[in-house]
Short mmCIF file of C-alpha atoms and ligand atoms in Angstrom, two decimals:
data_model
loop_
_atom_site.label_atom_id
_atom_site.label_comp_id
_atom_site.label_asym_id
_atom_site.label_seq_id
_atom_site.Cartn_x
_atom_site.Cartn_y
_atom_site.Cartn_z
CA MET C 1 0.00 0.00 0.00
CA SER C 2 1.28 3.48 -0.78
CA PHE C 3 -0.26 6.95 -0.58
CA ASP C 4 0.41 10.27 -2.24
CA LEU C 5 0.23 11.95 1.16
CA LEU C 6 0.11 10.70 4.73
CA LEU C 7 -0.82 12.88 7.71
CA ARG C 8 0.45 11.34 10.95
CA GLY C 9 -1.06 11.58 14.43
CA ALA C 10 -4.10 13.78 13.82
CA ASN C 11 -6.77 14.66 16.36
CA LEU C 12 -10.19 14.45 14.71
CA PRO C 13 -13.28 16.55 15.53
CA ASP C 14 -15.10 13.44 16.79
CA GLY C 15 -12.52 13.05 19.60
CA ARG C 16 -10.28 10.34 18.12
CA THR C 17 -6.58 11.08 18.58
CA GLY C 18 -3.36 9.74 17.07
CA ILE C 19 -5.02 9.03 13.73
CA ASP C 20 -3.15 8.69 10.43
CA ILE C 21 -4.88 9.86 7.25
CA GLY C 22 -3.74 8.35 3.95
CA ILE C 23 -4.57 10.24 0.76
CA SER C 24 -4.45 9.04 -2.85
CA ASP C 25 -5.69 10.59 -6.09
CA GLY C 26 -7.35 13.49 -4.26
CA ARG C 27 -9.40 11.23 -2.01
CA ILE C 28 -9.04 9.99 1.54
CA ALA C 29 -7.99 6.34 1.31
CA ALA C 30 -7.44 5.36 4.95
CA VAL C 31 -8.21 6.78 8.40
CA GLU C 32 -6.72 4.72 11.22
CA PRO C 33 -3.95 4.72 13.81
CA GLY C 34 -0.47 3.45 12.97
CA ILE C 35 -0.74 3.04 9.21
CA GLU C 36 2.24 1.13 7.85
CA ALA C 37 2.69 2.31 4.31
CA GLU C 38 4.89 4.34 1.99
CA ALA C 39 3.86 7.84 1.00
CA GLY C 40 5.05 10.46 -1.47
CA ARG C 41 4.98 12.95 1.39
CA GLU C 42 4.51 12.43 5.09
CA ILE C 43 3.54 15.25 7.47
CA ASP C 44 3.57 14.96 11.25
CA VAL C 45 0.46 16.64 12.65
CA THR C 46 0.63 15.06 16.09
CA GLY C 47 -1.69 16.74 18.56
CA ARG C 48 -3.20 19.05 15.95
CA LEU C 49 -6.90 19.10 15.10
CA VAL C 50 -7.46 18.02 11.51
CA SER C 51 -10.92 18.94 10.31
CA SER C 52 -12.88 18.91 7.10
CA PRO C 53 -12.99 22.46 5.74
CA PHE C 54 -15.20 25.18 7.13
CA ILE C 55 -18.38 25.74 5.15
CA ASP C 56 -20.01 29.17 5.03
CA PRO C 57 -23.70 28.61 4.22
CA HIS C 58 -24.71 32.28 3.97
CA PHE C 59 -22.71 35.08 2.40
CA HIS C 60 -23.02 38.12 0.11
CA MET C 61 -20.11 37.97 -2.28
CA ASP C 62 -21.42 40.71 -4.57
CA ALA C 63 -21.10 43.21 -1.70
CA THR C 64 -18.04 41.96 0.16
CA LEU C 65 -15.00 44.23 0.60
CA SER C 66 -17.00 47.23 -0.67
CA LEU C 67 -16.71 48.99 2.69
CA GLY C 68 -16.75 52.78 2.26
CA LEU C 69 -18.18 52.67 -1.27
CA PRO C 70 -19.75 55.13 -1.83
CA ARG C 71 -19.85 55.99 1.89
CA LEU C 72 -19.89 54.34 5.32
CA ASN C 73 -23.04 53.15 7.10
CA ARG C 74 -23.49 55.90 9.74
CA SER C 75 -26.15 54.21 11.86
CA GLY C 76 -25.01 50.63 11.34
CA THR C 77 -28.63 49.57 10.80
CA LEU C 78 -29.99 47.00 8.35
CA LEU C 79 -32.19 49.58 6.62
CA GLU C 80 -29.33 52.08 6.09
CA GLY C 81 -27.28 49.13 4.85
CA ILE C 82 -29.94 48.23 2.28
CA ALA C 83 -30.21 51.91 1.24
CA LEU C 84 -26.43 52.15 0.95
CA TRP C 85 -26.31 49.01 -1.18
CA GLY C 86 -28.98 50.66 -3.38
CA GLU C 87 -26.62 53.63 -3.88
CA LEU C 88 -23.69 51.38 -4.70
CA LYS C 89 -25.52 49.00 -7.07
CA PRO C 90 -25.70 51.29 -10.13
CA ARG C 91 -21.96 52.05 -9.77
CA LEU C 92 -20.85 48.42 -9.70
CA THR C 93 -18.66 47.22 -12.53
CA HIS C 94 -18.20 43.63 -13.59
CA GLU C 95 -14.44 43.85 -13.14
CA ALA C 96 -14.61 45.29 -9.63
CA VAL C 97 -17.17 42.72 -8.41
CA VAL C 98 -15.01 39.90 -9.78
CA ALA C 99 -11.83 41.37 -8.26
CA ARG C 100 -13.35 41.90 -4.80
CA ALA C 101 -14.93 38.42 -4.83
CA LEU C 102 -11.66 36.77 -5.81
CA ALA C 103 -9.81 38.72 -3.11
CA TYR C 104 -12.35 37.49 -0.56
CA CYS C 105 -12.08 33.89 -1.81
CA ASP C 106 -8.30 34.06 -1.24
CA MET C 107 -8.91 35.12 2.37
CA ALA C 108 -11.57 32.45 2.83
CA VAL C 109 -9.32 29.65 1.57
CA ALA C 110 -6.48 30.88 3.81
CA GLN C 111 -8.92 30.58 6.73
CA GLY C 112 -9.78 26.99 5.78
CA ILE C 113 -13.14 27.61 4.10
CA GLY C 114 -13.93 24.98 1.44
CA ALA C 115 -17.39 26.07 0.30
CA ILE C 116 -19.50 29.23 0.35
CA ARG C 117 -23.18 29.71 -0.45
CA SER C 118 -23.49 33.31 -1.60
CA HIS C 119 -26.68 35.21 -2.23
CA VAL C 120 -26.49 37.44 -5.29
CA ASP C 121 -28.82 40.40 -5.76
CA ILE C 122 -30.94 39.99 -8.91
CA CYS C 123 -32.86 43.28 -8.61
CA ASP C 124 -30.55 44.99 -11.09
CA ASP C 125 -31.92 44.49 -14.60
CA ARG C 126 -28.38 44.17 -15.96
CA LEU C 127 -27.75 41.11 -13.74
CA LEU C 128 -24.22 42.41 -13.56
CA ALA C 129 -23.44 40.79 -10.20
CA VAL C 130 -24.91 37.48 -11.40
CA ASP C 131 -22.62 37.38 -14.43
CA ALA C 132 -19.64 38.43 -12.32
CA LEU C 133 -20.20 35.76 -9.66
CA LEU C 134 -20.88 33.05 -12.26
CA GLU C 135 -17.43 33.88 -13.62
CA VAL C 136 -15.97 33.77 -10.11
CA ARG C 137 -17.67 30.41 -9.41
CA GLN C 138 -15.88 28.95 -12.40
CA LYS C 139 -12.53 30.59 -11.58
CA VAL C 140 -12.43 29.38 -7.96
CA ALA C 141 -13.79 25.88 -8.63
CA PRO C 142 -10.37 24.19 -8.33
CA TYR C 143 -10.06 25.36 -4.72
CA LEU C 144 -13.48 26.49 -3.49
CA ASP C 145 -17.09 25.39 -4.05
CA LEU C 146 -19.28 28.42 -4.64
CA GLN C 147 -23.08 28.08 -4.65
CA LEU C 148 -25.11 31.06 -5.80
CA VAL C 149 -28.58 32.01 -4.58
CA ALA C 150 -30.84 34.24 -6.72
CA PHE C 151 -31.70 36.86 -4.12
CA PRO C 152 -34.40 39.49 -4.76
CA GLN C 153 -32.91 41.97 -2.26
CA ASP C 154 -35.57 44.66 -2.88
CA GLY C 155 -38.50 42.22 -2.76
CA LEU C 156 -39.91 39.78 -5.31
CA TYR C 157 -43.11 41.84 -5.64
CA ARG C 158 -41.88 45.16 -4.23
CA SER C 159 -39.18 45.56 -6.86
CA PRO C 160 -40.13 45.83 -10.55
CA ASN C 161 -38.89 42.97 -12.74
CA ALA C 162 -37.61 40.97 -9.75
CA GLU C 163 -39.46 37.80 -10.71
CA SER C 164 -38.36 37.86 -14.35
CA ASN C 165 -34.81 38.76 -13.29
CA LEU C 166 -34.80 35.86 -10.83
CA LEU C 167 -35.90 33.43 -13.54
CA ARG C 168 -33.25 34.82 -15.90
CA ALA C 169 -30.60 34.35 -13.21
CA LEU C 170 -31.67 30.72 -12.72
CA ASP C 171 -31.55 30.22 -16.50
CA LYS C 172 -27.98 31.48 -16.45
CA GLY C 173 -27.03 28.76 -13.95
CA VAL C 174 -27.58 30.25 -10.48
CA ASP C 175 -28.01 27.27 -8.16
CA VAL C 176 -30.56 28.18 -5.49
CA VAL C 177 -33.87 30.11 -5.23
CA GLY C 178 -33.75 32.97 -2.68
CA GLY C 179 -36.32 35.34 -1.23
CA ILE C 180 -36.98 38.06 1.34
CA PRO C 181 -40.65 37.78 2.39
CA HIS C 182 -40.42 40.16 5.39
CA PHE C 183 -39.32 42.97 3.04
CA GLU C 184 -42.39 42.74 0.77
CA ARG C 185 -45.07 45.44 1.19
CA THR C 186 -47.51 43.35 3.21
CA MET C 187 -47.55 40.09 5.18
CA GLU C 188 -49.81 38.76 2.44
CA ASP C 189 -47.32 39.66 -0.31
CA GLY C 190 -44.59 38.05 1.78
CA ALA C 191 -46.50 34.78 2.07
CA ARG C 192 -47.36 34.91 -1.63
CA SER C 193 -43.66 35.38 -2.48
CA VAL C 194 -42.73 32.33 -0.40
CA ARG C 195 -45.31 30.19 -2.20
CA ARG C 196 -44.26 31.40 -5.66
CA LEU C 197 -40.54 30.93 -4.98
CA CYS C 198 -41.02 27.42 -3.59
CA GLU C 199 -43.06 26.51 -6.67
CA ILE C 200 -40.27 27.80 -8.92
CA ALA C 201 -37.79 25.65 -6.98
CA ALA C 202 -40.06 22.59 -7.19
CA GLU C 203 -40.56 23.03 -10.95
CA ARG C 204 -36.82 23.38 -11.55
CA GLY C 205 -35.60 20.82 -9.01
CA LEU C 206 -33.59 23.47 -7.14
CA PRO C 207 -32.91 24.14 -3.45
CA VAL C 208 -34.45 27.12 -1.63
CA ASP C 209 -32.65 29.46 0.77
CA MET C 210 -34.55 32.55 1.83
CA HIS C 211 -33.73 35.48 4.03
CA CYS C 212 -36.73 34.84 6.26
CA ASP C 213 -38.10 37.01 9.07
CA GLU C 214 -34.90 39.01 9.55
CA THR C 215 -36.74 41.32 11.93
CA ASP C 216 -37.54 41.74 15.63
CA ASP C 217 -41.28 41.64 14.84
CA PRO C 218 -42.65 38.55 16.62
CA LEU C 219 -45.57 38.53 14.19
CA SER C 220 -43.26 38.09 11.20
CA ARG C 221 -44.14 34.43 10.65
CA HIS C 222 -43.06 33.72 7.08
CA VAL C 223 -41.10 30.76 8.41
CA GLU C 224 -44.50 29.16 9.01
CA THR C 225 -45.36 29.50 5.32
CA LEU C 226 -41.90 28.38 4.24
CA THR C 227 -42.25 25.29 6.45
CA ALA C 228 -45.73 24.54 5.11
CA GLU C 229 -44.59 24.95 1.49
CA THR C 230 -41.62 22.68 2.14
CA GLN C 231 -44.09 20.05 3.34
CA ARG C 232 -46.67 20.63 0.60
CA LEU C 233 -44.18 20.46 -2.26
CA GLY C 234 -42.04 17.68 -0.76
CA LEU C 235 -38.95 19.91 -0.66
CA GLY C 236 -37.66 18.59 2.70
CA GLY C 237 -33.87 18.42 2.83
CA ARG C 238 -33.36 21.19 0.29
CA VAL C 239 -34.95 24.23 1.94
CA ALA C 240 -33.25 26.58 4.37
CA GLY C 241 -34.59 29.57 6.24
CA SER C 242 -31.79 32.09 6.77
CA HIS C 243 -31.73 34.42 9.79
CA LEU C 244 -35.18 33.59 11.30
CA THR C 245 -34.48 36.31 13.87
CA SER C 246 -38.18 36.99 14.57
CA MET C 247 -38.25 33.58 16.29
CA HIS C 248 -36.16 35.19 19.05
CA SER C 249 -39.07 37.49 19.88
CA MET C 250 -41.98 35.15 19.22
CA ASP C 251 -44.42 33.98 21.83
CA ASN C 252 -43.22 30.74 23.44
CA TYR C 253 -46.54 28.98 22.91
CA TYR C 254 -46.45 29.72 19.19
CA VAL C 255 -42.84 28.50 18.94
CA SER C 256 -43.78 25.26 20.71
CA LYS C 257 -46.01 24.54 17.72
CA LEU C 258 -43.67 25.94 15.06
CA ILE C 259 -40.42 24.10 15.84
CA PRO C 260 -41.91 20.57 15.62
CA LEU C 261 -43.52 21.53 12.30
CA MET C 262 -40.12 22.72 11.06
CA ALA C 263 -38.50 19.44 12.14
CA GLU C 264 -41.23 17.42 10.44
CA SER C 265 -40.90 19.33 7.16
CA GLY C 266 -37.14 18.81 6.83
CA ILE C 267 -36.34 22.54 6.67
CA ALA C 268 -32.90 23.77 7.86
CA ALA C 269 -32.05 26.97 9.75
CA ILE C 270 -29.13 29.29 8.97
CA PRO C 271 -28.62 31.99 11.61
CA ASN C 272 -25.83 34.53 11.15
CA PRO C 273 -24.62 35.29 14.69
CA LEU C 274 -22.24 38.19 13.96
CA ILE C 275 -24.86 40.04 11.97
CA ASN C 276 -27.90 39.10 14.06
CA ILE C 277 -26.30 40.33 17.29
CA THR C 278 -25.34 43.67 15.72
CA ILE C 279 -28.40 44.36 13.54
CA GLN C 280 -31.31 43.13 15.66
CA GLY C 281 -32.72 44.81 18.75
CA ARG C 282 -31.89 48.27 17.36
CA HIS C 283 -35.28 49.68 18.32
CA ASP C 284 -35.05 48.34 21.87
CA SER C 285 -34.04 50.45 24.82
CA TYR C 286 -33.03 48.18 27.71
CA PRO C 287 -33.11 45.24 28.02
CA LYS C 288 -32.00 44.82 24.40
CA ARG C 289 -32.85 41.61 22.60
CA ARG C 290 -30.05 39.53 21.13
CA GLY C 291 -32.12 38.73 18.06
CA MET C 292 -30.52 35.42 17.13
CA THR C 293 -32.96 32.61 16.42
CA ARG C 294 -33.53 29.79 18.95
CA VAL C 295 -30.49 27.69 18.11
CA PRO C 296 -30.36 25.12 20.95
CA GLU C 297 -34.12 24.52 20.77
CA LEU C 298 -33.99 24.01 17.00
CA MET C 299 -31.04 21.63 17.35
CA ALA C 300 -32.78 19.69 20.14
CA ALA C 301 -35.81 19.22 17.88
CA GLY C 302 -33.59 17.82 15.11
CA VAL C 303 -33.65 20.85 12.79
CA PRO C 304 -30.23 21.11 11.09
CA VAL C 305 -28.62 24.45 12.04
CA ALA C 306 -25.61 25.98 10.26
CA PHE C 307 -24.05 29.35 10.99
CA GLY C 308 -23.25 31.83 8.23
CA HIS C 309 -20.80 34.72 8.11
CA ASP C 310 -23.24 36.79 6.00
CA CYS C 311 -21.07 39.90 5.59
CA VAL C 312 -17.44 40.96 5.54
CA MET C 313 -16.60 44.66 5.09
CA ASP C 314 -19.76 45.65 3.25
CA PRO C 315 -22.68 48.10 3.66
CA TRP C 316 -24.09 46.08 6.58
CA TYR C 317 -20.97 45.11 8.52
CA SER C 318 -17.60 46.85 8.60
CA LEU C 319 -15.84 43.93 10.29
CA GLY C 320 -15.30 40.24 9.56
CA SER C 321 -12.30 38.23 8.42
CA GLY C 322 -13.62 35.15 6.64
CA ASP C 323 -13.13 33.13 9.81
CA MET C 324 -15.94 30.66 10.49
CA LEU C 325 -14.49 30.05 13.96
CA GLU C 326 -15.19 33.70 14.78
CA VAL C 327 -18.76 33.02 13.66
CA ALA C 328 -19.00 29.88 15.83
CA HIS C 329 -17.40 31.75 18.75
CA MET C 330 -20.10 34.42 18.57
CA ALA C 331 -22.82 31.76 18.29
CA VAL C 332 -21.55 29.99 21.42
CA HIS C 333 -21.81 33.25 23.34
CA VAL C 334 -25.05 34.62 21.95
CA ALA C 335 -26.87 31.28 22.28
CA GLN C 336 -25.17 30.53 25.63
CA MET C 337 -24.01 27.19 24.22
CA THR C 338 -20.97 26.78 26.46
CA GLY C 339 -21.61 23.14 27.44
CA ILE C 340 -19.20 20.61 25.94
CA ASP C 341 -21.73 18.95 23.65
CA ALA C 342 -23.19 22.33 22.72
CA MET C 343 -19.77 23.62 21.66
CA ARG C 344 -19.20 20.50 19.55
CA SER C 345 -22.57 21.15 17.90
CA CYS C 346 -21.50 24.73 17.15
CA PHE C 347 -18.29 23.44 15.55
CA ALA C 348 -20.43 21.09 13.42
CA SER C 349 -22.59 24.09 12.46
CA VAL C 350 -19.62 25.60 10.60
CA THR C 351 -18.41 22.26 9.23
CA GLU C 352 -20.38 19.04 8.70
CA THR C 353 -23.95 20.24 9.36
CA SER C 354 -23.36 23.16 7.05
CA ALA C 355 -21.98 20.81 4.36
CA ARG C 356 -25.07 18.61 4.70
CA ILE C 357 -27.45 21.57 4.32
CA LEU C 358 -25.58 22.68 1.20
CA GLY C 359 -25.76 19.14 -0.18
CA LEU C 360 -21.99 18.87 -0.69
CA ASP C 361 -20.90 15.42 -1.78
CA GLY C 362 -17.78 13.62 -0.61
CA TYR C 363 -17.45 15.77 2.52
CA GLY C 364 -15.96 14.27 5.67
CA ILE C 365 -12.99 12.39 7.04
CA ALA C 366 -13.58 8.81 5.93
CA PRO C 367 -12.28 6.60 3.14
CA GLY C 368 -13.77 7.73 -0.18
CA CYS C 369 -14.30 11.36 0.83
CA HIS C 370 -12.54 14.20 -0.98
CA ALA C 371 -9.13 14.89 0.56
CA ASP C 372 -10.22 18.36 1.69
CA LEU C 373 -8.67 19.00 5.10
CA VAL C 374 -7.60 21.78 7.43
CA VAL C 375 -4.84 21.40 10.02
CA LEU C 376 -5.35 23.78 12.94
CA GLN C 377 -2.99 25.03 15.65
CA ALA C 378 -5.38 23.65 18.26
CA ALA C 379 -6.03 20.25 19.78
CA ASP C 380 -9.79 19.93 19.54
CA PRO C 381 -12.98 21.76 18.45
CA MET C 382 -13.38 23.51 21.80
CA GLU C 383 -9.86 24.90 21.66
CA ALA C 384 -10.42 25.85 18.03
CA ILE C 385 -13.46 27.92 19.01
CA ARG C 386 -11.59 29.41 21.97
CA LEU C 387 -8.46 30.44 20.06
CA LYS C 388 -9.64 30.88 16.48
CA PRO C 389 -6.15 29.53 15.78
CA THR C 390 -3.84 29.59 12.80
CA ARG C 391 -4.88 27.36 9.90
CA LEU C 392 -1.49 25.68 9.51
CA MET C 393 -2.32 23.81 6.31
CA VAL C 394 -5.31 23.71 4.00
CA PHE C 395 -5.64 20.81 1.56
CA ARG C 396 -7.98 20.64 -1.40
CA ARG C 397 -8.26 17.27 -3.15
CA GLY C 398 -4.99 16.31 -1.47
CA ARG C 399 -3.14 19.40 -2.70
CA LEU C 400 -1.71 21.91 -0.24
CA VAL C 401 -3.42 25.18 -1.22
CA ALA C 402 -2.64 27.35 1.81
CA GLU C 403 0.00 27.26 4.49
CA THR C 404 0.54 29.57 7.48
CA PRO C 405 3.35 29.24 10.02
CA ALA C 406 2.34 28.38 13.58
CA LYS C 407 1.90 31.36 15.87
CA ARG C 408 4.50 31.27 18.63
CA THR C 409 5.79 33.94 20.95
CA ARG C 410 9.34 34.01 22.27
CA LEU C 411 9.43 35.12 25.88
CA ASP C 412 12.36 36.18 28.00
CA LEU C 413 11.03 36.74 31.50
CA ASP C 414 13.24 36.87 34.56
CA GLY C 415 16.01 35.29 32.53
CA ARG C 416 13.82 32.29 31.60
CA PRO C 417 13.81 32.20 27.80
CA ALA C 418 10.86 30.21 26.48
CA GLU C 419 8.72 29.84 23.40
CA VAL C 420 4.98 29.55 23.93
CA GLU C 421 1.86 28.85 21.89
CA LEU C 422 -1.54 29.80 23.24
CA THR C 423 -2.62 26.15 23.10
CA PHE C 424 -3.02 24.43 26.45
CA THR C 425 -3.87 20.86 27.41
CA PRO C 426 -6.47 20.87 30.18
CA GLY C 427 -5.19 19.09 33.30
CA SER C 428 -1.56 19.14 32.14
CA ILE C 429 -0.54 21.16 35.20
CA GLN C 430 -1.81 19.64 38.45
FE1 LIG J 501 -27.85 37.77 4.20
#
């Protein structure tokens, strides 16, 4: 037996340690301790967490890295962000959208991201951003999976031509049907948009991923319609509700009926912790609501939950670094998921659960899976969330596509020279 590449002594996210991973022809060929075989290249990763890549299930690549164009968001609110994006849209050029998207993809890969689902605004009759991101999807394919969602940012019915633009975008090869029911003129229009968009997805055999109820209004219940349509049209397993922030503010009795219906329908939830915690609750005095959807309750009911980054340096959010561990870190805090199992679930929400929701094939660390792996300067998922550590090596189909030296600090204190990492093994000092 011989491999192209052999990683020795890995810690895996499921808790196994000292595992060797053999890779051949871009696929994982063996995952077991103490493999005795030759390899073209052998790398010692003893004590390091080796994970499948991070998966960002919700992003806006047509807007990323546009911070300051044409001006900054003064209030930091969602509505000023949408207005600002409206000012920027007519000034976008194909070349600039492609260049910013590619620059972001470089950052994402360096941070160990292997796939991104990006919404793309189709409310511009030119479909300029659609064409640009279709080009980007093709360009990055060797190192990053990019899924595109046809997103009617200004409302399917509120914005002229949105429906025909959305259909044109799907005809051009956009992968997923999007929506924004809470932004339509009335609740009724919102519900009607959900029904129409789900029918389009059913007719075309496509997944659905809608911005749904991204509001503090507890009576924004489009998730109910989305769940019912998922059931009616048999779309379970390929529908996601993104944000779902109104669920934070809903009446508990109503939610006790809603969550089991969501679980039964096969719908998935995609909260965006960094954005939800900064955008929601803006009209509150004190106490201020957090605004993130009910993550532990959804997970407990069996609804798949993945966390998205949503924005990096754009009209809605000036921060962000393409780091899904920063996203998971915020989720752990906002949802108060600091228990051991809860933190493991949050790690899964930026890795395997997210991959499942996006329908990625060959994802995972098992024989036959794609050899897509990230080696982290941390021992386990909990430490990864704690430290948001250096991504030492990123492999795509067995090829090393990004490498960053380990972060170490040289200390000289009281004449005791030492070199330290921030990693720490619990219980190692008694
Ligand atoms: Fe979004």
